[in-house]
């Protein structure tokens, strides 16, 4: 018997989850799988759609790992429409006239935005908010608009309002009901949310029934409300709820709900047992679930059912939700309105801090039925667990929402949760599963998240996952081991402080006073060298320090795969005179160095032998070049766009600022490399938000971003401070860098450092801007010391005949390394491959023989 | 193999011994590379006044770089870490700590007056 063919219609979050689940099941090889999507993109994260306007790309939002379809032998069709299901012949019809047979069909067609039948709804510059394509249209429409209105003040409407705000529009929200988020919040909550959102510059109009949209006087449209009032705007976004996309199912005669939705049973089967429906198109127990977590559960059930595990059933889902709407924390759990007969509630209203918390408990005050959290939702995870698991709540339920007081908030700790507590509802991960993984050795938060998938979808449970990790480690008496290596029972941060406080300047002293043995290793020696350099900034090839340096630092160049080195002179800000550029070319030509432009706007010269390095650098130094420190865990480059000097759009001199920063921080050694960039306007051509330190010019000064990263795990930088003067920019950067240098782990980039820093960016802001630790001056002084003791390491080296002696390959011969062999490609040399080396061995004697 | 700097060797006219360099040119914990015979390379280290010599060829990268590695004490054995992919090689035996099946050639050393010599075998 051939493989059974399963076709999934709809390549959204839920359809994709179905494939992901099947791919993990051992039975999946019995099936031939195909997924069809009408959008040009394959599955992406619709929950975080508004981030498309705050800088994320369609690629960032994608849920499909590279090669996912190939690796799992899945077929995929995008921009493809299915027009009909022929259940009798078990085939689907495509819009292009083709047919395809199926054995099992999974409908994951999702929903469409509901647009109320208001006259004028079809005017131009009126949009809905559902897909990346919608967002592109909105962005296009926003270009010529000043004012935008979202019709609908629900959860999605507020997300959409954030999108309009990010696009720079004056933003309004119009809601039919008397309050915002009427489904999830009570009146008090709705009112506080309104206040908070209005403080952020979004106007909220409630109890407004839009009757008609006509031409506006001052703006493009005019919204006319039933109460006679009106509102003018250029752009309109409908976000008035969703409706299941069930027309395919309806045409094919499947059972439908009275108000739409494809009826499914507990196995997620429709009235045709070979057709399943999952996600927002499916109607279970007369309910449509408009959240992603229940859709994921259905996807898993359907996958298991199709792969012959009949035991997995869909038994309903929790509609609790936690979101950051326009930066405001909002959460709603279970029976938030207290509609359960006999239920009681506790409320905390904190006008000062803009916090509202409410818990709803049963008549016996034993169980938590629901909750609302606005302004602060840290306890969401724990409260949700109490509600979902019906676990007994504290005798005084008010403790659940009262502010923590000398740690007597213990009732709320994760330890109180039962093992079966579902921590991540998106990916159905229980507390027991997390604890087991921790016990098996998964003691790093990132690792725990990636191996369990907990906290990787909506992210709402991430703090809870961290708490479980910490509590489980503590329970096992297992402190997170921070020892640098077998020679030092300290973390890098601790060693840094030991060295600073005790003014330790040599490895011998450090290991004697605080370590074990007297030799060290390839981990502690370079770490110590880096700490000494950050603190005391002595010449790194001093006799005491030379033996600690990695080969890159030792030879002041970057070792390549064949043992030769690359040479990168500093080109501050990426600005270089034609004369100096010519020198680089001449040197490269003279020594036959492979030449490539780097991502940091410099020139990298590859293939220099150890014995060539001093000669090359003598020529470069004579021409006015300095070491670029490309070999060090240190400040690398400050990339810049051309800025206001030449660019029509630039608002500040980004090149000048970049050169200033690079000159200031050049040579600064740190736990890992540091990359900077400066953009001359908000178009961000220097990509500063992907750097450790990113500076973006504004009309009023400079925005300072920190802890961004490109590379393996891209991370957008966080805004540390806005509209800074030149002076404040330097002061904050000094403090930020030194704070990172004194607290980070070995080889920890700023991005990872921040992700692991308790309190995150707010804590960094507090330290850097508010000087909350009172160390601002100290950090600045440390930085000034490093800046004042800068030296070009290459200049120092070529001036010392003693140091120059080290740059030979053989200590007993003038020959150079005979292992080095090159071939030419695209006009330059490159290391020969093994096969090419072999060939050279074979052909050279042959040629010699032939000429004799 | 190792020898101490102060050891006085009983020298013979054996031609298999070759000059490396004056011993004061070798610094503690900083390797040098010596040409042995016509095309062999040895990495030579001085650690706590003792000399060690193993092949300079890193078998994992096929690059002649072992002499540029960092000296380590890994669980009691004295090693050098390859600067390319960071494997550790025992200075006494040449064995790779990460992969027992890989072993670098070791060389005998001796001090002749103030000159370090290596045996070409």
mmCIF file of C-alpha atoms in Angstrom, chain A residues 153-337:
data_model
loop_
_atom_site.group_PDB
_atom_site.id
_atom_site.type_symbol
_atom_site.label_atom_id
_atom_site.label_comp_id
_atom_site.label_asym_id
_atom_site.label_seq_id
_atom_site.Cartn_x
_atom_site.Cartn_y
_atom_site.Cartn_z
ATOM 1 C CA UNK A 153 -11.184 48.541 20.739
ATOM 2 C CA UNK A 154 -10.610 44.865 21.398
ATOM 3 C CA UNK A 155 -7.352 43.092 21.787
ATOM 4 C CA UNK A 156 -6.512 43.099 18.086
ATOM 5 C CA UNK A 157 -7.719 46.657 17.644
ATOM 6 C CA UNK A 158 -5.256 47.888 20.237
ATOM 7 C CA UNK A 159 -2.474 45.915 18.566
ATOM 8 C CA UNK A 160 -3.448 47.589 15.316
ATOM 9 C CA UNK A 161 -3.394 50.985 17.039
ATOM 10 C CA UNK A 162 0.199 50.331 18.023
ATOM 11 C CA UNK A 163 0.986 49.613 14.390
ATOM 12 C CA UNK A 164 -0.501 52.955 13.295
ATOM 13 C CA UNK A 165 1.371 54.749 16.032
ATOM 14 C CA UNK A 166 4.628 53.104 14.961
ATOM 15 C CA UNK A 167 3.920 54.396 11.472
ATOM 16 C CA UNK A 168 3.883 57.899 12.886
ATOM 17 C CA UNK A 169 0.160 58.622 12.551
ATOM 18 C CA UNK A 170 -1.994 60.512 15.006
ATOM 19 C CA UNK A 171 -3.941 57.500 16.206
ATOM 20 C CA UNK A 172 -7.549 57.062 17.366
ATOM 21 C CA UNK A 173 -9.439 54.006 18.542
ATOM 22 C CA UNK A 174 -13.209 53.906 18.050
ATOM 23 C CA UNK A 175 -15.151 51.329 20.068
ATOM 24 C CA UNK A 176 -18.842 50.462 19.915
ATOM 25 C CA UNK A 177 -18.998 49.242 23.526
ATOM 26 C CA UNK A 178 -18.687 51.642 26.485
ATOM 27 C CA UNK A 179 -15.177 50.333 27.293
ATOM 28 C CA UNK A 180 -12.030 48.858 25.776
ATOM 29 C CA UNK A 181 -11.510 45.095 25.662
ATOM 30 C CA UNK A 182 -15.013 44.417 26.910
ATOM 31 C CA UNK A 183 -14.600 40.662 26.580
ATOM 32 C CA UNK A 184 -11.549 40.361 28.799
ATOM 33 C CA UNK A 185 -11.822 43.293 31.201
ATOM 34 C CA UNK A 186 -14.364 44.728 33.600
ATOM 35 C CA UNK A 187 -15.324 48.373 33.618
ATOM 36 C CA UNK A 188 -12.635 49.479 36.072
ATOM 37 C CA UNK A 189 -9.992 47.669 34.050
ATOM 38 C CA UNK A 190 -11.283 49.088 30.771
ATOM 39 C CA UNK A 191 -11.202 52.591 32.215
ATOM 40 C CA UNK A 192 -7.630 52.299 33.513
ATOM 41 C CA UNK A 193 -6.467 50.841 30.220
ATOM 42 C CA UNK A 194 -8.097 53.754 28.419
ATOM 43 C CA UNK A 195 -6.311 56.250 30.646
ATOM 44 C CA UNK A 196 -2.974 54.573 30.102
ATOM 45 C CA UNK A 197 -3.407 54.369 26.369
ATOM 46 C CA UNK A 198 -4.491 57.990 26.141
ATOM 47 C CA UNK A 199 -1.390 58.968 28.087
ATOM 48 C CA UNK A 200 0.595 57.326 25.331
ATOM 49 C CA UNK A 201 -0.970 59.654 22.798
ATOM 50 C CA UNK A 202 -3.718 57.433 21.374
ATOM 51 C CA UNK A 203 -7.215 58.955 21.527
ATOM 52 C CA UNK A 204 -9.949 56.550 22.618
ATOM 53 C CA UNK A 205 -13.614 57.061 21.697
ATOM 54 C CA UNK A 206 -16.009 54.578 23.320
ATOM 55 C CA UNK A 207 -19.780 54.080 22.835
ATOM 56 C CA UNK A 208 -19.381 55.172 19.233
ATOM 57 C CA UNK A 209 -21.552 53.448 16.669
ATOM 58 C CA UNK A 210 -20.179 54.276 13.228
ATOM 59 C CA UNK A 211 -23.107 54.839 10.862
ATOM 60 C CA UNK A 212 -21.407 56.023 7.723
ATOM 61 C CA UNK A 213 -18.031 56.948 6.230
ATOM 62 C CA UNK A 214 -18.008 59.906 3.838
ATOM 63 C CA UNK A 215 -15.579 62.430 2.394
ATOM 64 C CA UNK A 216 -13.887 64.518 5.067
ATOM 65 C CA UNK A 217 -13.326 68.249 5.023
ATOM 66 C CA UNK A 218 -9.809 68.511 6.400
ATOM 67 C CA UNK A 219 -8.892 64.852 6.071
ATOM 68 C CA UNK A 220 -9.683 62.101 3.606
ATOM 69 C CA UNK A 221 -12.564 60.410 5.466
ATOM 70 C CA UNK A 222 -15.242 61.458 7.888
ATOM 71 C CA UNK A 223 -16.651 58.877 10.332
ATOM 72 C CA UNK A 224 -20.233 59.775 11.245
ATOM 73 C CA UNK A 225 -21.438 58.310 14.530
ATOM 74 C CA UNK A 226 -24.992 57.476 15.616
ATOM 75 C CA UNK A 227 -24.876 60.134 18.356
ATOM 76 C CA UNK A 228 -24.351 62.834 15.728
ATOM 77 C CA UNK A 229 -20.665 63.380 16.456
ATOM 78 C CA UNK A 230 -17.981 62.700 13.856
ATOM 79 C CA UNK A 231 -14.241 62.150 13.468
ATOM 80 C CA UNK A 232 -12.069 62.943 10.468
ATOM 81 C CA UNK A 233 -9.131 60.795 9.428
ATOM 82 C CA UNK A 234 -6.953 59.850 6.463
ATOM 83 C CA UNK A 235 -6.757 56.130 7.105
ATOM 84 C CA UNK A 236 -9.187 53.596 8.586
ATOM 85 C CA UNK A 237 -8.392 50.176 9.952
ATOM 86 C CA UNK A 238 -11.200 47.736 10.751
ATOM 87 C CA UNK A 239 -10.567 45.441 13.661
ATOM 88 C CA UNK A 240 -14.080 44.564 14.722
ATOM 89 C CA UNK A 241 -13.576 40.892 15.400
ATOM 90 C CA UNK A 242 -12.985 37.812 13.313
ATOM 91 C CA UNK A 243 -15.168 35.369 11.454
ATOM 92 C CA UNK A 244 -14.210 31.786 10.619
ATOM 93 C CA UNK A 245 -13.179 31.176 7.032
ATOM 94 C CA UNK A 246 -15.510 28.323 6.395
ATOM 95 C CA UNK A 247 -16.783 28.826 2.828
ATOM 96 C CA UNK A 248 -14.862 25.845 1.401
ATOM 97 C CA UNK A 249 -16.331 23.616 4.066
ATOM 98 C CA UNK A 250 -19.791 25.082 3.610
ATOM 99 C CA UNK A 251 -19.729 24.473 -0.162
ATOM 100 C CA UNK A 252 -18.737 20.887 0.346
ATOM 101 C CA UNK A 253 -21.662 20.278 2.657
ATOM 102 C CA UNK A 254 -19.870 19.771 5.965
ATOM 103 C CA UNK A 255 -21.863 20.509 9.117
ATOM 104 C CA UNK A 256 -21.647 24.161 10.057
ATOM 105 C CA UNK A 257 -22.536 26.162 13.146
ATOM 106 C CA UNK A 258 -25.544 28.450 13.067
ATOM 107 C CA UNK A 259 -23.330 31.501 12.972
ATOM 108 C CA UNK A 260 -20.566 29.905 10.966
ATOM 109 C CA UNK A 261 -17.588 27.749 11.899
ATOM 110 C CA UNK A 262 -16.888 24.159 10.892
ATOM 111 C CA UNK A 263 -18.326 21.814 13.472
ATOM 112 C CA UNK A 264 -15.705 19.434 14.911
ATOM 113 C CA UNK A 265 -15.775 16.682 17.527
ATOM 114 C CA UNK A 266 -13.226 16.037 20.275
ATOM 115 C CA UNK A 267 -10.951 14.429 17.672
ATOM 116 C CA UNK A 268 -11.079 17.617 15.608
ATOM 117 C CA UNK A 269 -12.936 15.704 12.916
ATOM 118 C CA UNK A 270 -15.647 17.410 10.893
ATOM 119 C CA UNK A 271 -18.851 15.639 9.903
ATOM 120 C CA UNK A 272 -16.711 13.883 7.243
ATOM 121 C CA UNK A 273 -14.325 11.605 9.190
ATOM 122 C CA UNK A 274 -11.558 12.102 6.609
ATOM 123 C CA UNK A 275 -11.665 15.863 6.980
ATOM 124 C CA UNK A 276 -10.334 17.625 10.063
ATOM 125 C CA UNK A 277 -10.651 21.292 10.965
ATOM 126 C CA UNK A 278 -8.350 23.118 13.392
ATOM 127 C CA UNK A 279 -7.833 26.655 14.634
ATOM 128 C CA UNK A 280 -10.081 29.642 14.149
ATOM 129 C CA UNK A 281 -12.171 28.068 11.380
ATOM 130 C CA UNK A 282 -13.288 25.250 13.685
ATOM 131 C CA UNK A 283 -16.307 25.283 15.956
ATOM 132 C CA UNK A 284 -16.032 23.054 19.003
ATOM 133 C CA UNK A 285 -18.861 22.849 21.526
ATOM 134 C CA UNK A 286 -20.403 25.829 19.702
ATOM 135 C CA UNK A 287 -17.282 27.911 20.403
ATOM 136 C CA UNK A 288 -14.720 29.522 18.133
ATOM 137 C CA UNK A 289 -11.318 29.954 19.786
ATOM 138 C CA UNK A 290 -9.717 33.153 18.556
ATOM 139 C CA UNK A 291 -6.343 32.595 20.235
ATOM 140 C CA UNK A 292 -3.320 30.699 19.097
ATOM 141 C CA UNK A 293 -2.918 28.335 22.059
ATOM 142 C CA UNK A 294 -6.209 26.462 21.538
ATOM 143 C CA UNK A 295 -5.426 26.295 17.808
ATOM 144 C CA UNK A 296 -2.096 24.668 18.632
ATOM 145 C CA UNK A 297 -3.837 22.152 20.857
ATOM 146 C CA UNK A 298 -6.234 21.262 18.041
ATOM 147 C CA UNK A 299 -3.283 20.918 15.653
ATOM 148 C CA UNK A 300 -1.678 18.414 18.005
ATOM 149 C CA UNK A 301 -4.874 16.463 18.478
ATOM 150 C CA UNK A 302 -5.466 16.256 14.722
ATOM 151 C CA UNK A 303 -1.856 15.195 14.107
ATOM 152 C CA UNK A 304 -2.078 12.456 16.718
ATOM 153 C CA UNK A 305 -5.452 11.294 15.464
ATOM 154 C CA UNK A 306 -4.238 11.027 11.887
ATOM 155 C CA UNK A 307 -1.112 9.216 13.078
ATOM 156 C CA UNK A 308 -3.362 6.641 14.781
ATOM 157 C CA UNK A 309 -3.223 7.805 18.372
ATOM 158 C CA UNK A 310 -6.905 8.037 19.162
ATOM 159 C CA UNK A 311 -6.372 8.841 22.816
ATOM 160 C CA UNK A 312 -5.446 12.482 22.306
ATOM 161 C CA UNK A 313 -8.591 14.589 22.320
ATOM 162 C CA UNK A 314 -9.463 18.240 22.351
ATOM 163 C CA UNK A 315 -11.314 19.065 25.542
ATOM 164 C CA UNK A 316 -11.683 22.799 25.287
ATOM 165 C CA UNK A 317 -9.181 25.497 25.983
ATOM 166 C CA UNK A 318 -8.482 28.301 28.285
ATOM 167 C CA UNK A 319 -8.997 31.776 26.874
ATOM 168 C CA UNK A 320 -6.790 33.570 29.343
ATOM 169 C CA UNK A 321 -4.412 36.010 27.782
ATOM 170 C CA UNK A 322 -1.542 38.279 28.624
ATOM 171 C CA UNK A 323 -0.313 40.987 26.330
ATOM 172 C CA UNK A 324 1.698 44.111 26.184
ATOM 173 C CA UNK A 325 -0.630 46.532 24.438
ATOM 174 C CA UNK A 326 1.100 49.733 23.406
ATOM 175 C CA UNK A 327 3.569 48.982 26.171
ATOM 176 C CA UNK A 328 0.877 48.433 28.811
ATOM 177 C CA UNK A 329 0.759 45.045 30.504
ATOM 178 C CA UNK A 330 -2.751 43.618 30.306
ATOM 179 C CA UNK A 331 -3.820 40.170 31.405
ATOM 180 C CA UNK A 332 -7.130 38.448 31.791
ATOM 181 C CA UNK A 333 -7.681 34.991 33.238
ATOM 182 C CA UNK A 334 -10.760 32.761 33.190
ATOM 183 C CA UNK A 335 -13.917 34.265 34.650
ATOM 184 C CA UNK A 336 -12.564 37.779 34.851
ATOM 185 C CA UNK A 337 -16.013 39.313 35.142
#
